Amino acid sequence: MGSSRLSRRAFAERLALAAAAPFIALDLPSPGAIAPPAVPPAPQQPEPSPLARTLAEAIRLRYGDRLSAGDLKTITAGIESRLQGLERLSRVPLTNADEPDFVFSVYRAPER
């Protein structure tokens, strides 16, 4: 298995993250929302990865009757963006000595 291929575990993790995408803030308008005023066209986005297309297809199969082609394109772009962010995040080297970014302390109310 080459280094460019995903393991089954990595695929399952990415699948779970992408499946959770509709339940977290995505800055996507609801299907019945009013369209914003016309904006100049954005530069061409690169083609989404096969994983992003597959996950978008799963969403289309589940919610296709409620989504337009534009909605699916936006969802696919959002999934691709999240996958790229996940890829960048996974490149950050961590060791067992790295601490979390917060300090836990128990809150105790003052005694009366």
mmCIF file of N, CA and C in Angstrom:
data_model
loop_
_atom_site.group_PDB
_atom_site.id
_atom_site.type_symbol
_atom_site.label_atom_id
_atom_site.label_comp_id
_atom_site.label_asym_id
_atom_site.label_seq_id
_atom_site.Cartn_x
_atom_site.Cartn_y
_atom_site.Cartn_z
ATOM 1 N N MET A 1 0.853 -1.171 0.000
ATOM 2 C CA MET A 1 0.000 0.000 0.000
ATOM 3 C C MET A 1 0.898 1.232 0.000
ATOM 4 N N GLY A 2 0.732 2.128 -0.989
ATOM 5 C CA GLY A 2 1.559 3.324 -1.094
ATOM 6 C C GLY A 2 1.175 4.367 -0.065
ATOM 7 N N SER A 3 2.061 5.350 0.107
ATOM 8 C CA SER A 3 1.803 6.380 1.111
ATOM 9 C C SER A 3 0.687 7.332 0.694
ATOM 10 N N SER A 4 0.348 7.362 -0.611
ATOM 11 C CA SER A 4 -0.708 8.266 -1.056
ATOM 12 C C SER A 4 -2.100 7.668 -0.860
ATOM 13 N N ARG A 5 -2.190 6.399 -0.541
ATOM 14 C CA ARG A 5 -3.487 5.764 -0.345
ATOM 15 C C ARG A 5 -3.924 5.900 1.108
ATOM 16 N N LEU A 6 -5.212 5.975 1.306
ATOM 17 C CA LEU A 6 -5.770 6.067 2.650
ATOM 18 C C LEU A 6 -5.942 4.670 3.232
ATOM 19 N N SER A 7 -5.695 4.552 4.501
ATOM 20 C CA SER A 7 -6.007 3.292 5.170
ATOM 21 C C SER A 7 -7.509 3.245 5.421
ATOM 22 N N ARG A 8 -8.015 2.085 5.727
ATOM 23 C CA ARG A 8 -9.449 1.977 6.011
ATOM 24 C C ARG A 8 -9.819 2.819 7.219
ATOM 25 N N ARG A 9 -8.945 2.850 8.214
ATOM 26 C CA ARG A 9 -9.224 3.634 9.421
ATOM 27 C C ARG A 9 -9.263 5.129 9.099
ATOM 28 N N ALA A 10 -8.283 5.622 8.321
ATOM 29 C CA ALA A 10 -8.261 7.036 7.965
ATOM 30 C C ALA A 10 -9.486 7.395 7.130
ATOM 31 N N PHE A 11 -9.876 6.502 6.216
ATOM 32 C CA PHE A 11 -11.075 6.756 5.412
ATOM 33 C C PHE A 11 -12.305 6.834 6.308
ATOM 34 N N ALA A 12 -12.417 5.902 7.265
ATOM 35 C CA ALA A 12 -13.567 5.898 8.169
ATOM 36 C C ALA A 12 -13.612 7.172 9.012
ATOM 37 N N GLU A 13 -12.428 7.648 9.466
ATOM 38 C CA GLU A 13 -12.392 8.880 10.249
ATOM 39 C C GLU A 13 -12.849 10.061 9.406
ATOM 40 N N ARG A 14 -12.355 10.137 8.174
ATOM 41 C CA ARG A 14 -12.752 11.246 7.303
ATOM 42 C C ARG A 14 -14.223 11.152 6.936
ATOM 43 N N LEU A 15 -14.709 9.943 6.744
ATOM 44 C CA LEU A 15 -16.119 9.753 6.437
ATOM 45 C C LEU A 15 -16.988 10.236 7.595
ATOM 46 N N ALA A 16 -16.580 9.906 8.816
ATOM 47 C CA ALA A 16 -17.339 10.340 9.993
ATOM 48 C C ALA A 16 -17.322 11.864 10.121
ATOM 49 N N LEU A 17 -16.171 12.483 9.873
ATOM 50 C CA LEU A 17 -16.097 13.942 9.950
ATOM 51 C C LEU A 17 -16.966 14.597 8.885
ATOM 52 N N ALA A 18 -16.922 14.064 7.698
ATOM 53 C CA ALA A 18 -17.727 14.641 6.626
ATOM 54 C C ALA A 18 -19.215 14.399 6.858
ATOM 55 N N ALA A 19 -19.557 13.262 7.440
ATOM 56 C CA ALA A 19 -20.963 12.982 7.727
ATOM 57 C C ALA A 19 -21.502 13.939 8.783
ATOM 58 N N ALA A 20 -20.632 14.377 9.682
ATOM 59 C CA ALA A 20 -21.053 15.309 10.727
ATOM 60 C C ALA A 20 -21.120 16.740 10.215
ATOM 61 N N ALA A 21 -20.582 17.001 9.027
ATOM 62 C CA ALA A 21 -20.517 18.364 8.495
ATOM 63 C C ALA A 21 -21.878 19.067 8.466
ATOM 64 N N PRO A 22 -22.982 18.405 8.069
ATOM 65 C CA PRO A 22 -24.262 19.127 8.055
ATOM 66 C C PRO A 22 -24.745 19.567 9.437
ATOM 67 N N PHE A 23 -24.217 18.961 10.476
ATOM 68 C CA PHE A 23 -24.691 19.281 11.816
ATOM 69 C C PHE A 23 -23.865 20.348 12.506
ATOM 70 N N ILE A 24 -22.802 20.800 11.859
ATOM 71 C CA ILE A 24 -21.986 21.862 12.436
ATOM 72 C C ILE A 24 -22.072 23.072 11.532
ATOM 73 N N ALA A 25 -21.683 24.219 12.040
ATOM 74 C CA ALA A 25 -21.817 25.465 11.288
ATOM 75 C C ALA A 25 -20.993 25.409 10.009
ATOM 76 N N LEU A 26 -21.670 25.573 8.879
ATOM 77 C CA LEU A 26 -20.996 25.507 7.591
ATOM 78 C C LEU A 26 -21.141 26.781 6.780
ATOM 79 N N ASP A 27 -21.799 27.788 7.274
ATOM 80 C CA ASP A 27 -22.050 29.012 6.534
ATOM 81 C C ASP A 27 -22.777 28.742 5.224
ATOM 82 N N LEU A 28 -23.626 27.722 5.216
ATOM 83 C CA LEU A 28 -24.418 27.426 4.033
ATOM 84 C C LEU A 28 -25.827 27.959 4.238
ATOM 85 N N PRO A 29 -26.399 28.594 3.233
ATOM 86 C CA PRO A 29 -27.780 29.057 3.385
ATOM 87 C C PRO A 29 -28.725 27.867 3.402
ATOM 88 N N SER A 30 -29.833 28.022 4.074
ATOM 89 C CA SER A 30 -30.825 26.955 4.062
ATOM 90 C C SER A 30 -31.427 26.876 2.665
ATOM 91 N N PRO A 31 -31.974 25.717 2.265
ATOM 92 C CA PRO A 31 -32.481 25.579 0.907
ATOM 93 C C PRO A 31 -33.526 26.618 0.520
ATOM 94 N N GLY A 32 -34.315 27.118 1.454
ATOM 95 C CA GLY A 32 -35.348 28.087 1.131
ATOM 96 C C GLY A 32 -34.918 29.530 1.343
ATOM 97 N N ALA A 33 -33.647 29.766 1.609
ATOM 98 C CA ALA A 33 -33.175 31.119 1.903
ATOM 99 C C ALA A 33 -33.187 31.983 0.649
ATOM 100 N N ILE A 34 -33.304 33.291 0.865
ATOM 101 C CA ILE A 34 -33.295 34.240 -0.241
ATOM 102 C C ILE A 34 -31.870 34.346 -0.751
ATOM 103 N N ALA A 35 -31.715 34.329 -2.059
ATOM 104 C CA ALA A 35 -30.388 34.405 -2.666
ATOM 105 C C ALA A 35 -29.805 35.804 -2.470
ATOM 106 N N PRO A 36 -28.500 35.912 -2.174
ATOM 107 C CA PRO A 36 -27.867 37.224 -2.032
ATOM 108 C C PRO A 36 -27.747 37.886 -3.402
ATOM 109 N N PRO A 37 -27.484 39.198 -3.426
ATOM 110 C CA PRO A 37 -27.327 39.878 -4.708
ATOM 111 C C PRO A 37 -26.187 39.269 -5.513
ATOM 112 N N ALA A 38 -26.251 39.480 -6.826
ATOM 113 C CA ALA A 38 -25.250 38.901 -7.717
ATOM 114 C C ALA A 38 -23.854 39.376 -7.329
ATOM 115 N N VAL A 39 -22.911 38.456 -7.324
ATOM 116 C CA VAL A 39 -21.528 38.734 -6.969
ATOM 117 C C VAL A 39 -20.678 38.352 -8.174
ATOM 118 N N PRO A 40 -19.594 39.068 -8.410
ATOM 119 C CA PRO A 40 -18.753 38.664 -9.533
ATOM 120 C C PRO A 40 -18.279 37.224 -9.345
ATOM 121 N N PRO A 41 -18.145 36.474 -10.437
ATOM 122 C CA PRO A 41 -17.760 35.073 -10.309
ATOM 123 C C PRO A 41 -16.392 34.911 -9.655
ATOM 124 N N ALA A 42 -16.314 33.937 -8.787
ATOM 125 C CA ALA A 42 -15.060 33.640 -8.091
ATOM 126 C C ALA A 42 -14.119 32.911 -9.044
ATOM 127 N N PRO A 43 -12.825 32.930 -8.758
ATOM 128 C CA PRO A 43 -11.906 32.181 -9.604
ATOM 129 C C PRO A 43 -12.251 30.693 -9.580
ATOM 130 N N GLN A 44 -11.912 30.009 -10.639
ATOM 131 C CA GLN A 44 -12.231 28.584 -10.754
ATOM 132 C C GLN A 44 -11.642 27.805 -9.595
ATOM 133 N N GLN A 45 -12.496 27.039 -8.940
ATOM 134 C CA GLN A 45 -12.060 26.181 -7.856
ATOM 135 C C GLN A 45 -11.485 24.900 -8.441
ATOM 136 N N PRO A 46 -10.462 24.330 -7.825
ATOM 137 C CA PRO A 46 -9.952 23.063 -8.322
ATOM 138 C C PRO A 46 -11.012 21.971 -8.182
ATOM 139 N N GLU A 47 -10.860 20.957 -8.956
ATOM 140 C CA GLU A 47 -11.801 19.834 -8.943
ATOM 141 C C GLU A 47 -11.797 19.185 -7.559
ATOM 142 N N PRO A 48 -12.980 18.882 -6.979
ATOM 143 C CA PRO A 48 -13.010 18.236 -5.665
ATOM 144 C C PRO A 48 -12.389 16.841 -5.724
ATOM 145 N N SER A 49 -11.867 16.418 -4.605
ATOM 146 C CA SER A 49 -11.235 15.101 -4.526
ATOM 147 C C SER A 49 -12.289 14.000 -4.670
ATOM 148 N N PRO A 50 -11.858 12.793 -5.002
ATOM 149 C CA PRO A 50 -12.810 11.680 -5.104
ATOM 150 C C PRO A 50 -13.556 11.439 -3.788
ATOM 151 N N LEU A 51 -12.883 11.627 -2.653
ATOM 152 C CA LEU A 51 -13.545 11.430 -1.365
ATOM 153 C C LEU A 51 -14.653 12.458 -1.178
ATOM 154 N N ALA A 52 -14.376 13.723 -1.525
ATOM 155 C CA ALA A 52 -15.397 14.775 -1.391
ATOM 156 C C ALA A 52 -16.578 14.485 -2.310
ATOM 157 N N ARG A 53 -16.305 14.043 -3.530
ATOM 158 C CA ARG A 53 -17.393 13.727 -4.463
ATOM 159 C C ARG A 53 -18.221 12.551 -3.952
ATOM 160 N N THR A 54 -17.547 11.546 -3.382
ATOM 161 C CA THR A 54 -18.258 10.377 -2.857
ATOM 162 C C THR A 54 -19.149 10.761 -1.678
ATOM 163 N N LEU A 55 -18.629 11.581 -0.784
ATOM 164 C CA LEU A 55 -19.423 12.017 0.367
ATOM 165 C C LEU A 55 -20.595 12.894 -0.073
ATOM 166 N N ALA A 56 -20.373 13.744 -1.065
ATOM 167 C CA ALA A 56 -21.464 14.565 -1.585
ATOM 168 C C ALA A 56 -22.519 13.688 -2.255
ATOM 169 N N GLU A 57 -22.079 12.627 -2.908
ATOM 170 C CA GLU A 57 -23.033 11.699 -3.522
ATOM 171 C C GLU A 57 -23.885 11.027 -2.451
ATOM 172 N N ALA A 58 -23.275 10.688 -1.313
ATOM 173 C CA ALA A 58 -24.038 10.098 -0.213
ATOM 174 C C ALA A 58 -25.089 11.077 0.298
ATOM 175 N N ILE A 59 -24.725 12.349 0.379
ATOM 176 C CA ILE A 59 -25.680 13.379 0.804
ATOM 177 C C ILE A 59 -26.789 13.516 -0.237
ATOM 178 N N ARG A 60 -26.413 13.462 -1.531
ATOM 179 C CA ARG A 60 -27.418 13.562 -2.590
ATOM 180 C C ARG A 60 -28.405 12.401 -2.524
ATOM 181 N N LEU A 61 -27.893 11.196 -2.245
ATOM 182 C CA LEU A 61 -28.782 10.043 -2.144
ATOM 183 C C LEU A 61 -29.739 10.180 -0.966
ATOM 184 N N ARG A 62 -29.257 10.765 0.108
ATOM 185 C CA ARG A 62 -30.081 10.892 1.314
ATOM 186 C C ARG A 62 -31.056 12.068 1.238
ATOM 187 N N TYR A 63 -30.569 13.222 0.744
ATOM 188 C CA TYR A 63 -31.370 14.445 0.770
ATOM 189 C C TYR A 63 -31.595 15.039 -0.618
ATOM 190 N N GLY A 64 -31.402 14.271 -1.666
ATOM 191 C CA GLY A 64 -31.462 14.773 -3.036
ATOM 192 C C GLY A 64 -32.774 15.429 -3.413
ATOM 193 N N ASP A 65 -33.876 14.964 -2.834
ATOM 194 C CA ASP A 65 -35.171 15.555 -3.180
ATOM 195 C C ASP A 65 -35.320 16.978 -2.643
ATOM 196 N N ARG A 66 -34.465 17.379 -1.719
ATOM 197 C CA ARG A 66 -34.548 18.719 -1.127
ATOM 198 C C ARG A 66 -33.440 19.653 -1.600
ATOM 199 N N LEU A 67 -32.520 19.141 -2.412
ATOM 200 C CA LEU A 67 -31.356 19.924 -2.810
ATOM 201 C C LEU A 67 -31.331 20.160 -4.312
ATOM 202 N N SER A 68 -30.916 21.354 -4.689
ATOM 203 C CA SER A 68 -30.741 21.661 -6.111
ATOM 204 C C SER A 68 -29.304 21.326 -6.509
ATOM 205 N N ALA A 69 -29.012 21.441 -7.799
ATOM 206 C CA ALA A 69 -27.648 21.184 -8.283
ATOM 207 C C ALA A 69 -26.670 22.183 -7.672
ATOM 208 N N GLY A 70 -27.099 23.430 -7.518
ATOM 209 C CA GLY A 70 -26.249 24.446 -6.897
ATOM 210 C C GLY A 70 -25.959 24.134 -5.441
ATOM 211 N N ASP A 71 -26.992 23.630 -4.730
ATOM 212 C CA ASP A 71 -26.798 23.247 -3.334
ATOM 213 C C ASP A 71 -25.756 22.134 -3.236
ATOM 214 N N LEU A 72 -25.868 21.147 -4.109
ATOM 215 C CA LEU A 72 -24.914 20.031 -4.085
ATOM 216 C C LEU A 72 -23.502 20.495 -4.410
ATOM 217 N N LYS A 73 -23.383 21.447 -5.336
ATOM 218 C CA LYS A 73 -22.066 21.978 -5.677
ATOM 219 C C LYS A 73 -21.464 22.701 -4.465
ATOM 220 N N THR A 74 -22.288 23.478 -3.766
ATOM 221 C CA THR A 74 -21.828 24.193 -2.575
ATOM 222 C C THR A 74 -21.441 23.222 -1.473
ATOM 223 N N ILE A 75 -22.240 22.185 -1.284
ATOM 224 C CA ILE A 75 -21.948 21.173 -0.261
ATOM 225 C C ILE A 75 -20.652 20.456 -0.594
ATOM 226 N N THR A 76 -20.464 20.099 -1.873
ATOM 227 C CA THR A 76 -19.240 19.420 -2.288
ATOM 228 C C THR A 76 -18.026 20.306 -2.032
ATOM 229 N N ALA A 77 -18.144 21.606 -2.358
ATOM 230 C CA ALA A 77 -17.038 22.537 -2.115
ATOM 231 C C ALA A 77 -16.761 22.660 -0.614
ATOM 232 N N GLY A 78 -17.812 22.685 0.200
ATOM 233 C CA GLY A 78 -17.627 22.753 1.653
ATOM 234 C C GLY A 78 -16.944 21.513 2.198
ATOM 235 N N ILE A 79 -17.335 20.357 1.694
ATOM 236 C CA ILE A 79 -16.702 19.110 2.132
ATOM 237 C C ILE A 79 -15.234 19.111 1.732
ATOM 238 N N GLU A 80 -14.952 19.526 0.500
ATOM 239 C CA GLU A 80 -13.560 19.569 0.028
ATOM 240 C C GLU A 80 -12.734 20.517 0.891
ATOM 241 N N SER A 81 -13.318 21.665 1.230
ATOM 242 C CA SER A 81 -12.619 22.629 2.080
ATOM 243 C C SER A 81 -12.304 22.021 3.448
ATOM 244 N N ARG A 82 -13.279 21.324 4.023
ATOM 245 C CA ARG A 82 -13.060 20.686 5.327
ATOM 246 C C ARG A 82 -12.002 19.591 5.238
ATOM 247 N N LEU A 83 -12.024 18.819 4.167
ATOM 248 C CA LEU A 83 -11.027 17.757 3.997
ATOM 249 C C LEU A 83 -9.626 18.334 3.834
ATOM 250 N N GLN A 84 -9.514 19.452 3.115
ATOM 251 C CA GLN A 84 -8.208 20.102 2.977
ATOM 252 C C GLN A 84 -7.728 20.633 4.326
ATOM 253 N N GLY A 85 -8.641 21.212 5.104
ATOM 254 C CA GLY A 85 -8.278 21.666 6.449
ATOM 255 C C GLY A 85 -7.848 20.510 7.332
ATOM 256 N N LEU A 86 -8.540 19.391 7.209
ATOM 257 C CA LEU A 86 -8.174 18.195 7.970
ATOM 258 C C LEU A 86 -6.791 17.709 7.571
ATOM 259 N N GLU A 87 -6.507 17.762 6.275
ATOM 260 C CA GLU A 87 -5.190 17.349 5.781
ATOM 261 C C GLU A 87 -4.098 18.261 6.335
ATOM 262 N N ARG A 88 -4.347 19.583 6.323
ATOM 263 C CA ARG A 88 -3.361 20.524 6.879
ATOM 264 C C ARG A 88 -3.173 20.279 8.364
ATOM 265 N N LEU A 89 -4.260 20.015 9.071
ATOM 266 C CA LEU A 89 -4.178 19.762 10.503
ATOM 267 C C LEU A 89 -3.404 18.485 10.796
ATOM 268 N N SER A 90 -3.591 17.473 9.964
ATOM 269 C CA SER A 90 -2.896 16.206 10.225
ATOM 270 C C SER A 90 -1.402 16.307 9.950
ATOM 271 N N ARG A 91 -0.957 17.348 9.229
ATOM 272 C CA ARG A 91 0.477 17.526 8.974
ATOM 273 C C ARG A 91 1.217 18.149 10.154
ATOM 274 N N VAL A 92 0.500 18.674 11.137
ATOM 275 C CA VAL A 92 1.138 19.285 12.301
ATOM 276 C C VAL A 92 1.683 18.174 13.186
ATOM 277 N N PRO A 93 2.998 18.170 13.394
ATOM 278 C CA PRO A 93 3.575 17.085 14.200
ATOM 279 C C PRO A 93 3.263 17.277 15.690
ATOM 280 N N LEU A 94 2.772 16.230 16.307
ATOM 281 C CA LEU A 94 2.497 16.232 17.749
ATOM 282 C C LEU A 94 3.228 15.060 18.386
ATOM 283 N N THR A 95 3.661 15.275 19.599
ATOM 284 C CA THR A 95 4.278 14.189 20.363
ATOM 285 C C THR A 95 3.433 13.945 21.602
ATOM 286 N N ASN A 96 3.764 12.913 22.329
ATOM 287 C CA ASN A 96 3.027 12.635 23.559
ATOM 288 C C ASN A 96 3.237 13.711 24.615
ATOM 289 N N ALA A 97 4.284 14.500 24.472
ATOM 290 C CA ALA A 97 4.571 15.551 25.445
ATOM 291 C C ALA A 97 3.761 16.817 25.183
ATOM 292 N N ASP A 98 3.105 16.928 24.045
ATOM 293 C CA ASP A 98 2.314 18.119 23.738
ATOM 294 C C ASP A 98 1.062 18.157 24.600
ATOM 295 N N GLU A 99 0.855 19.312 25.211
ATOM 296 C CA GLU A 99 -0.285 19.493 26.102
ATOM 297 C C GLU A 99 -1.491 20.003 25.316
ATOM 298 N N PRO A 100 -2.701 19.788 25.841
ATOM 299 C CA PRO A 100 -3.878 20.384 25.212
ATOM 300 C C PRO A 100 -3.822 21.909 25.325
ATOM 301 N N ASP A 101 -4.661 22.574 24.576
ATOM 302 C CA ASP A 101 -4.649 24.030 24.536
ATOM 303 C C ASP A 101 -5.548 24.635 25.621
ATOM 304 N N PHE A 102 -5.763 23.937 26.699
ATOM 305 C CA PHE A 102 -6.557 24.477 27.793
ATOM 306 C C PHE A 102 -6.056 23.871 29.101
ATOM 307 N N VAL A 103 -6.388 24.535 30.173
ATOM 308 C CA VAL A 103 -6.026 24.034 31.496
ATOM 309 C C VAL A 103 -7.325 23.760 32.232
ATOM 310 N N PHE A 104 -7.497 22.550 32.691
ATOM 311 C CA PHE A 104 -8.696 22.178 33.418
ATOM 312 C C PHE A 104 -8.505 22.506 34.890
ATOM 313 N N SER A 105 -9.471 23.206 35.461
ATOM 314 C CA SER A 105 -9.453 23.426 36.899
ATOM 315 C C SER A 105 -10.895 23.343 37.398
ATOM 316 N N VAL A 106 -11.072 22.739 38.524
ATOM 317 C CA VAL A 106 -12.402 22.553 39.078
ATOM 318 C C VAL A 106 -12.876 23.862 39.680
ATOM 319 N N TYR A 107 -14.107 24.235 39.367
ATOM 320 C CA TYR A 107 -14.702 25.443 39.938
ATOM 321 C C TYR A 107 -15.426 25.055 41.211
ATOM 322 N N ARG A 108 -15.100 25.729 42.268
ATOM 323 C CA ARG A 108 -15.808 25.502 43.536
ATOM 324 C C ARG A 108 -16.454 26.812 43.956
ATOM 325 N N ALA A 109 -17.716 26.729 44.210
ATOM 326 C CA ALA A 109 -18.429 27.926 44.680
ATOM 327 C C ALA A 109 -17.946 28.281 46.082
ATOM 328 N N PRO A 110 -17.913 29.540 46.390
ATOM 329 C CA PRO A 110 -17.494 29.934 47.751
ATOM 330 C C PRO A 110 -18.452 29.346 48.785
ATOM 331 N N GLU A 111 -17.890 28.883 49.879
ATOM 332 C CA GLU A 111 -18.718 28.325 50.940
ATOM 333 C C GLU A 111 -19.410 29.448 51.684
ATOM 334 N N ARG A 112 -20.615 29.177 52.151
ATOM 335 C CA ARG A 112 -21.388 30.207 52.846
ATOM 336 C C ARG A 112 -21.332 30.014 54.316
#
